[in-house]
Short mmCIF file of C-alpha atoms in Angstrom, two decimals:
data_model
loop_
_atom_site.label_atom_id
_atom_site.label_comp_id
_atom_site.label_asym_id
_atom_site.label_seq_id
_atom_site.Cartn_x
_atom_site.Cartn_y
_atom_site.Cartn_z
CA UNK A 45 134.46 53.96 109.56
CA UNK A 46 131.57 51.14 110.08
CA UNK A 47 129.51 52.23 112.70
CA UNK A 48 127.50 49.07 113.55
CA UNK A 49 128.01 45.87 115.20
CA UNK A 50 130.30 44.58 117.92
CA UNK A 51 132.72 47.19 117.65
CA UNK A 52 130.61 49.86 118.76
CA UNK A 53 131.96 50.26 122.14
CA UNK A 54 135.56 49.60 121.46
CA UNK A 55 134.77 53.05 119.07
CA UNK A 56 133.56 55.13 121.23
CA UNK A 57 136.25 54.57 124.01
CA UNK A 58 138.90 55.09 121.43
CA UNK A 59 136.60 57.96 120.49
CA UNK A 60 136.27 59.44 124.32
CA UNK A 61 140.46 59.09 124.40
CA UNK A 62 141.17 61.17 121.47
CA UNK A 63 137.89 63.57 122.12
CA UNK A 64 139.15 63.96 125.52
CA UNK A 65 142.72 65.25 124.61
CA UNK A 66 141.35 67.87 122.51
CA UNK A 67 137.51 69.07 123.00
CA UNK A 68 137.26 68.11 126.27
CA UNK A 69 140.34 69.63 127.79
CA UNK A 70 138.48 72.94 126.27
CA UNK A 71 135.14 72.16 127.85
CA UNK A 72 135.42 70.34 131.36
CA UNK A 73 139.29 71.51 131.52
CA UNK A 74 138.59 74.52 133.08
CA UNK A 75 136.55 73.06 135.70
CA UNK A 76 138.91 70.35 136.24
CA UNK A 77 141.57 72.57 136.48
CA UNK A 78 140.29 75.09 138.98
CA UNK A 79 139.22 72.12 140.98
CA UNK A 80 142.85 71.11 141.05
CA UNK A 81 144.12 74.48 141.52
CA UNK A 82 141.70 74.87 144.93
CA UNK A 83 143.21 71.78 146.29
CA UNK A 84 146.13 71.23 148.22
CA UNK A 85 149.33 69.66 146.49
CA UNK A 86 149.11 65.83 147.14
CA UNK A 87 145.34 65.59 147.61
CA UNK A 88 144.19 65.91 144.12
CA UNK A 89 143.97 62.25 143.17
CA UNK A 90 140.85 60.81 145.26
CA UNK A 91 138.50 64.04 144.55
CA UNK A 92 139.35 63.79 140.84
CA UNK A 93 138.74 60.03 141.14
CA UNK A 94 135.10 61.04 142.39
CA UNK A 95 134.75 63.82 139.97
CA UNK A 96 135.07 61.86 137.17
CA UNK A 97 133.10 58.76 138.61
CA UNK A 98 130.43 60.71 138.72
CA UNK A 99 130.50 62.61 135.37
CA UNK A 100 130.73 59.04 133.91
CA UNK A 101 127.98 57.71 135.94
CA UNK A 102 125.87 60.64 134.68
CA UNK A 103 126.58 59.66 131.05
CA UNK A 104 125.88 56.08 131.59
CA UNK A 105 122.55 56.86 132.99
CA UNK A 106 121.93 59.55 129.81
CA UNK A 107 122.72 56.73 127.50
CA UNK A 108 120.72 53.99 129.43
CA UNK A 109 117.45 56.88 129.08
CA UNK A 110 118.29 57.30 125.42
CA UNK A 111 118.47 53.18 124.97
CA UNK A 112 115.34 52.71 126.39
CA UNK A 113 113.69 55.66 124.39
CA UNK A 114 115.46 55.33 121.45
CA UNK A 115 114.67 58.96 120.75
CA UNK A 116 117.69 61.47 121.09
CA UNK A 117 115.78 64.76 120.10
CA UNK A 118 112.81 64.14 122.44
CA UNK A 119 115.33 63.32 125.45
CA UNK A 120 117.70 66.01 124.89
CA UNK A 121 114.54 68.39 124.87
CA UNK A 122 113.48 67.86 128.16
CA UNK A 123 116.60 68.17 129.66
CA UNK A 124 117.90 71.15 127.68
CA UNK A 125 116.69 73.81 130.33
CA UNK A 126 118.96 72.02 132.87
CA UNK A 127 121.46 72.04 130.88
CA UNK A 128 121.67 75.41 130.37
CA UNK A 129 121.40 75.79 134.12
CA UNK A 130 124.43 73.45 134.51
CA UNK A 131 126.27 75.60 132.31
CA UNK A 132 125.87 78.71 133.98
CA UNK A 133 126.11 77.08 137.36
CA UNK A 134 129.87 75.60 135.81
CA UNK A 135 130.46 79.22 134.75
CA UNK A 136 129.85 80.63 138.35
CA UNK A 137 131.59 77.70 139.78
CA UNK A 138 135.06 78.36 137.54
CA UNK A 139 134.68 82.11 138.62
CA UNK A 140 134.11 81.37 142.13
CA UNK A 141 137.39 79.25 142.64
CA UNK A 142 139.71 81.85 140.28
CA UNK A 143 138.59 84.75 142.80
CA UNK A 144 139.34 82.17 145.70
CA UNK A 145 143.03 81.31 144.38
CA UNK A 146 143.56 85.42 143.70
CA UNK A 147 142.94 85.74 147.68
CA UNK A 148 140.59 88.58 147.07
CA UNK A 149 137.83 86.99 148.12
CA UNK A 150 138.56 87.15 151.60
CA UNK A 151 139.19 90.93 151.77
CA UNK A 152 135.30 91.58 150.64
CA UNK A 153 133.19 92.41 153.66
CA UNK A 154 130.70 90.10 153.19
CA UNK A 155 133.07 87.12 153.51
CA UNK A 156 134.49 88.33 156.95
CA UNK A 157 134.42 86.09 159.55
CA UNK A 158 131.41 85.97 161.62
CA UNK A 159 128.59 86.81 158.81
CA UNK A 160 125.87 84.43 157.79
CA UNK A 161 126.96 85.52 153.94
CA UNK A 162 130.23 84.22 154.89
CA UNK A 163 129.25 80.98 156.87
CA UNK A 164 127.20 80.34 153.57
CA UNK A 165 130.24 80.47 151.42
CA UNK A 166 132.43 79.04 153.51
CA UNK A 167 130.05 75.84 153.42
CA UNK A 168 129.26 75.82 150.12
CA UNK A 169 132.88 76.21 149.03
CA UNK A 170 134.02 74.08 151.48
CA UNK A 171 131.59 71.43 150.30
CA UNK A 172 132.64 71.88 146.25
CA UNK A 173 136.57 72.11 146.65
CA UNK A 174 137.75 71.60 150.42
CA UNK A 175 139.60 68.57 152.18
CA UNK A 176 136.08 68.09 153.83
CA UNK A 177 134.29 66.09 152.74
CA UNK A 178 136.26 65.01 149.57
CA UNK A 179 132.55 63.08 148.47
CA UNK A 180 131.30 66.32 147.67
CA UNK A 181 133.02 65.95 144.23
CA UNK A 182 131.00 62.76 143.53
CA UNK A 183 127.37 64.62 143.49
CA UNK A 184 129.56 67.60 141.75
CA UNK A 185 130.74 65.31 139.05
CA UNK A 186 126.84 64.13 138.52
CA UNK A 187 125.80 67.41 138.14
CA UNK A 188 128.35 68.57 135.64
CA UNK A 189 127.78 65.65 133.60
CA UNK A 190 124.86 67.37 132.04
CA UNK A 191 126.92 69.94 130.48
CA UNK A 192 126.22 70.21 126.99
CA UNK A 193 128.55 68.98 124.79
CA UNK A 194 128.74 68.23 121.30
CA UNK A 195 130.77 64.67 121.75
CA UNK A 196 128.57 63.68 123.89
CA UNK A 197 125.50 64.40 122.26
CA UNK A 198 127.11 62.62 119.30
CA UNK A 199 127.54 59.31 121.51
CA UNK A 200 123.87 60.12 122.61
CA UNK A 201 122.72 59.90 119.25
CA UNK A 202 124.41 56.38 118.78
CA UNK A 203 122.79 55.21 122.09
CA UNK A 204 119.61 55.99 121.00
CA UNK A 205 119.92 54.10 117.94
CA UNK A 206 121.34 51.17 119.68
CA UNK A 207 118.16 51.15 121.65
CA UNK A 208 116.24 51.21 118.67
CA UNK A 209 117.82 48.36 117.20
CA UNK A 210 117.52 46.45 120.83
CA UNK A 211 114.54 43.54 120.93
CA UNK A 212 113.50 45.09 124.24
CA UNK A 213 113.83 47.93 126.64
CA UNK A 214 116.23 46.56 128.81
CA UNK A 215 118.85 45.58 126.17
CA UNK A 216 118.27 48.92 124.80
CA UNK A 217 119.17 50.73 128.17
CA UNK A 218 121.86 48.34 128.83
CA UNK A 219 123.39 48.83 124.85
CA UNK A 220 123.23 52.75 125.84
CA UNK A 221 124.27 52.99 129.04
CA UNK A 222 127.45 50.71 127.86
CA UNK A 223 128.31 52.98 124.81
CA UNK A 224 128.49 55.94 126.86
CA UNK A 225 130.18 54.19 129.72
CA UNK A 226 132.69 53.54 127.05
CA UNK A 227 133.07 57.24 125.98
CA UNK A 228 133.15 58.28 129.30
CA UNK A 229 135.81 56.05 130.35
CA UNK A 230 137.67 57.16 127.49
CA UNK A 231 137.44 60.79 128.56
CA UNK A 232 139.03 60.18 131.56
CA UNK A 233 142.98 59.93 131.03
CA UNK A 234 142.96 63.36 129.69
CA UNK A 235 141.04 65.31 132.19
CA UNK A 236 142.44 63.34 134.70
CA UNK A 237 146.10 64.23 133.34
CA UNK A 238 145.04 67.79 133.24
CA UNK A 239 143.81 67.84 136.47
CA UNK A 240 147.00 66.42 137.93
CA UNK A 241 149.22 68.74 135.96
CA UNK A 242 146.98 71.54 137.51
CA UNK A 243 147.38 70.22 140.98
CA UNK A 244 151.41 70.28 140.67
CA UNK A 245 152.73 71.67 143.57
CA UNK A 246 155.52 73.40 141.54
CA UNK A 247 152.95 75.68 139.87
CA UNK A 248 151.08 76.54 143.04
CA UNK A 249 154.14 77.42 144.39
CA UNK A 250 154.92 80.16 141.80
CA UNK A 251 152.77 83.09 143.22
CA UNK A 252 152.89 85.03 139.61
CA UNK A 253 151.78 81.96 137.42
CA UNK A 254 149.13 81.04 140.00
CA UNK A 255 147.66 84.66 140.40
CA UNK A 256 147.48 84.65 136.39
CA UNK A 257 146.00 81.31 136.52
CA UNK A 258 143.05 83.00 138.79
CA UNK A 259 142.41 85.53 136.49
CA UNK A 260 142.28 83.33 133.64
CA UNK A 261 139.86 81.10 135.57
CA UNK A 262 137.58 84.39 136.01
CA UNK A 263 137.49 84.77 132.34
CA UNK A 264 136.70 81.23 131.34
CA UNK A 265 134.19 81.22 133.89
CA UNK A 266 132.72 84.53 132.46
CA UNK A 267 132.78 82.83 128.96
CA UNK A 268 131.00 79.87 129.97
CA UNK A 269 128.10 82.02 131.69
CA UNK A 270 127.75 84.08 128.76
CA UNK A 271 127.69 80.96 126.74
CA UNK A 272 125.03 79.30 129.25
CA UNK A 273 122.42 82.44 129.12
CA UNK A 274 122.95 82.35 125.56
CA UNK A 275 122.74 78.31 124.98
CA UNK B 271 162.08 64.45 137.86
CA UNK B 272 161.23 68.00 139.48
CA UNK B 273 162.70 69.68 136.10
CA UNK B 274 160.53 67.49 134.11
CA UNK B 275 157.39 68.58 136.07
CA UNK B 276 158.20 71.95 135.80
CA UNK B 277 158.79 72.05 132.17
CA UNK B 278 155.72 70.03 131.69
CA UNK B 279 153.55 72.04 133.89
CA UNK B 280 155.04 75.32 132.48
CA UNK B 281 153.80 74.05 128.91
CA UNK B 282 150.78 72.86 130.27
CA UNK B 283 149.99 76.60 131.52
CA UNK B 284 150.98 78.26 128.41
CA UNK B 285 148.75 76.12 126.02
CA UNK B 286 145.87 76.31 128.26
CA UNK B 287 146.31 80.19 128.34
CA UNK B 288 146.61 80.29 124.65
CA UNK B 289 143.24 77.82 124.08
CA UNK B 290 141.30 79.98 126.92
CA UNK B 291 142.07 83.20 124.47
CA UNK B 292 141.44 81.23 121.26
CA UNK B 293 138.24 79.68 122.90
CA UNK B 294 136.95 83.17 124.26
CA UNK B 295 137.30 85.29 120.87
CA UNK B 296 136.54 82.45 118.52
CA UNK B 297 134.33 83.82 115.29
CA UNK B 298 132.81 82.52 112.96
CA UNK B 299 133.71 85.05 110.49
CA UNK B 300 136.96 83.11 109.88
CA UNK B 301 134.80 80.12 108.73
CA UNK B 302 132.30 81.93 106.66
CA UNK B 303 134.46 81.62 103.45
CA UNK B 304 134.54 77.85 103.71
CA UNK B 305 130.52 77.47 103.03
CA UNK B 306 130.08 75.78 99.83
CA UNK B 307 126.46 74.82 100.51
CA UNK B 308 123.33 76.98 101.25
CA UNK B 309 121.43 74.35 102.37
CA UNK B 310 118.68 76.36 104.35
CA UNK B 311 117.27 77.63 100.76
CA UNK B 312 118.09 75.02 98.08
CA UNK B 313 119.70 71.48 98.00
CA UNK B 314 123.60 71.55 96.81
CA UNK B 315 124.99 69.76 93.77
CA UNK B 316 128.53 68.32 92.77
CA UNK B 317 129.58 67.34 89.58
CA UNK B 318 131.04 64.00 90.67
CA UNK B 319 132.67 60.99 88.12
CA UNK B 320 130.76 62.65 84.86
CA UNK B 321 127.59 62.89 86.64
CA UNK B 322 126.21 64.82 89.58
CA UNK B 323 125.36 64.68 93.01
CA UNK B 324 122.28 66.57 94.71
CA UNK B 325 122.63 66.80 98.35
CA UNK B 326 119.76 68.13 100.68
CA UNK B 327 118.27 68.08 104.43
CA UNK B 328 114.76 68.55 105.37
CA UNK B 329 112.81 70.13 106.90
CA UNK B 330 113.81 73.76 106.36
CA UNK B 331 115.25 75.24 108.30
CA UNK B 332 117.55 72.85 108.94
CA UNK B 333 117.95 73.08 112.73
CA UNK B 334 120.39 71.13 115.04
CA UNK B 335 119.38 69.03 118.17
CA UNK B 336 116.10 67.52 115.43
CA UNK B 337 115.31 64.91 113.35
CA UNK B 338 116.30 65.48 110.04
CA UNK B 339 115.83 63.32 106.76
CA UNK B 340 119.05 63.63 104.59
CA UNK B 341 118.79 62.57 100.95
CA UNK B 342 121.25 62.24 98.15
CA UNK B 343 120.53 61.93 94.77
CA UNK B 344 122.55 60.47 92.25
CA UNK B 345 122.34 61.27 88.45
CA UNK B 346 124.73 59.70 85.80
CA UNK B 347 126.85 57.81 88.21
CA UNK B 348 126.53 54.49 89.53
CA UNK B 349 127.24 53.81 93.05
CA UNK B 350 128.15 50.60 93.96
CA UNK B 351 126.29 50.56 97.30
CA UNK B 352 124.24 53.24 99.13
CA UNK B 353 125.81 56.47 100.40
CA UNK B 354 126.89 56.94 104.00
CA UNK B 355 126.99 60.69 105.55
CA UNK B 356 130.01 61.76 108.14
CA UNK B 357 128.96 64.72 110.07
CA UNK B 358 130.97 66.98 111.94
CA UNK B 359 132.36 70.42 112.41
CA UNK B 360 135.23 71.91 110.47
CA UNK B 361 138.42 71.89 112.49
CA UNK B 362 136.90 70.35 115.63
CA UNK B 363 136.43 66.70 116.70
CA UNK B 364 133.28 65.63 117.54
CA UNK B 365 133.05 62.20 117.47
CA UNK B 366 131.87 59.63 114.65
CA UNK B 367 128.14 60.78 113.69
CA UNK B 368 127.10 58.86 110.68
CA UNK B 369 123.82 58.94 109.04
CA UNK B 370 123.01 55.72 106.56
CA UNK B 371 121.11 55.99 103.47
CA UNK B 372 118.61 53.86 102.10
CA UNK B 373 117.87 53.63 98.54
CA UNK B 374 113.47 54.80 97.85
CA UNK B 375 114.15 55.31 94.47
CA UNK B 376 116.40 54.87 91.36
CA UNK B 377 119.28 56.85 92.30
CA UNK B 378 117.46 58.29 95.45
CA UNK B 379 118.73 57.86 98.52
CA UNK B 380 117.71 58.48 102.28
CA UNK B 381 118.36 58.52 105.71
CA UNK B 382 117.49 60.35 109.13
CA UNK B 383 119.94 61.64 111.57
CA UNK B 384 120.45 64.45 114.15
CA UNK B 385 123.08 67.15 113.57
CA UNK B 386 124.04 68.08 117.16
CA UNK B 387 124.49 71.85 119.08
CA UNK B 388 127.96 72.80 119.81
CA UNK B 389 127.94 74.97 122.86
CA UNK B 390 130.45 77.18 121.48
CA UNK B 391 128.05 78.76 119.72
CA UNK B 392 129.63 77.90 116.22
CA UNK B 393 126.92 76.39 113.66
CA UNK B 394 129.30 76.07 110.67
CA UNK B 395 128.86 71.96 109.73
CA UNK B 396 130.09 69.44 107.30
CA UNK B 397 128.72 66.62 105.50
CA UNK B 398 131.00 64.29 103.94
CA UNK B 399 128.65 62.04 101.55
CA UNK B 400 130.98 58.86 101.23
CA UNK B 401 129.71 57.55 97.53
CA UNK B 402 130.41 53.85 96.81
CA UNK B 403 132.69 53.54 93.72
CA UNK B 404 132.65 57.11 93.32
CA UNK B 405 134.91 58.85 96.38
CA UNK B 406 133.72 61.47 98.69
CA UNK B 407 132.03 64.78 98.32
CA UNK B 408 132.09 67.57 101.01
CA UNK B 409 129.63 69.99 101.81
CA UNK B 410 129.71 72.61 104.20
CA UNK B 411 126.81 74.66 105.42
CA UNK B 412 125.09 76.77 108.48
CA UNK B 413 122.51 75.27 110.73
CA UNK B 414 120.19 76.97 112.98
CA UNK B 415 120.16 76.88 116.34
CA UNK B 416 116.94 77.67 118.50
#
C-alpha cells in the first residue's frame, strides 16, 4: 500500500473504520459502554453524537498541530503527561460508572443526601452521565480524545509527514487536520454501534447481566488506572 | 426485532466480557517466542534470493515515540527499487505506519520513522521490509518504552 498522494484521506478513513471494529472497541469501548449503560434507554443517541463529535474534534486539532509543526515526537512528548492523566481519569470514570450501575454507591454514607460530598458527586456524575445537560458529553469527548492510542499515534505520524511536505504552515495544518478528521470519522461507526448495543433497553432489564456488566466495568476501570499510572 | 436485539446484545456482552478478560490478563510472555531480531544489541540479518539483507535501527536503545533511523543493507541481491518498511504489532492492527527508504550508498538504504507506544504495555513490534523484485523480510523485536 502506497501511503502518499491524494488517496491518503481515503486510506485513513478506511483505517479508522477497520481499526474501529478491533482496536478502538478495546480501548474506547469500555468508556462508550459505561456511558451508554448509565443512560436511560432511548436517550443514548445525542450523548453519543456529542461525545464522538468532541473526540473527533480533539483528533482533528491534534492532527492540525502535527501538520503545522511537522514533528510527531516533539508534540507527543509535550502532551505525554496530559495523556497519562487522561488515561487515569478515564479509568476512574469507568470505575465510578460501574459502581453507580451496581447500585452500591447510594448505600455508602458519604453519598447519602444532604452531605457536601454527595452533592459534589451527584453534580459531577450528573454532568458526565445524566440527562441534564446532555451537552456535557461534548467536553467529555474533547478530553477523552487525548487518550493515548496506538492507531491515533500512527495517523498523527502521517499528519506530521503531510505537514512537512506542505508548502506552508497553514496548508500543513489543514492537511494534518483532514487526515485525523478522516480517521476519527472512520472510528465512529464501530463505537457508535457498541454504544447503541450496550444501551439497548433489553440488556438493562436483565438485572443479572446488568450487574455482571457493572463488575466488568469496575475491573476494566482498574485496568485503565493501572495502565495510566504505568504509562 | 426484539429477538434480534436480544441475540445481538447477548453476543455483544459475551464478546466484550471475553475481550475484557483477555485484555486485562494479556502477557507478553506468549509472544516472546516469535522474536527473531535482537535489534537492541545488533543488526539483524536474513538470507534472501541468494544474497543477504541486513536490517538495523538507530539510535540504540531503540525507543518508542522517538525519531529513529531505519537502515537496510542489500548484499548479493539486486533490488528493483528502494525498500519500504511497514511497522506494526504482531496480532494488533495499529494502522499503516510506513518508512520509505532512500539509497545513500551502493546497496545501502536509509529512512526516518517512529515506532509508537501501545498503551497496552506490549513492546513487541514487527518490521516488514518490502524488497522490490525480491519479496518481504520480517523482523520481530522488542522496543523500549520510557
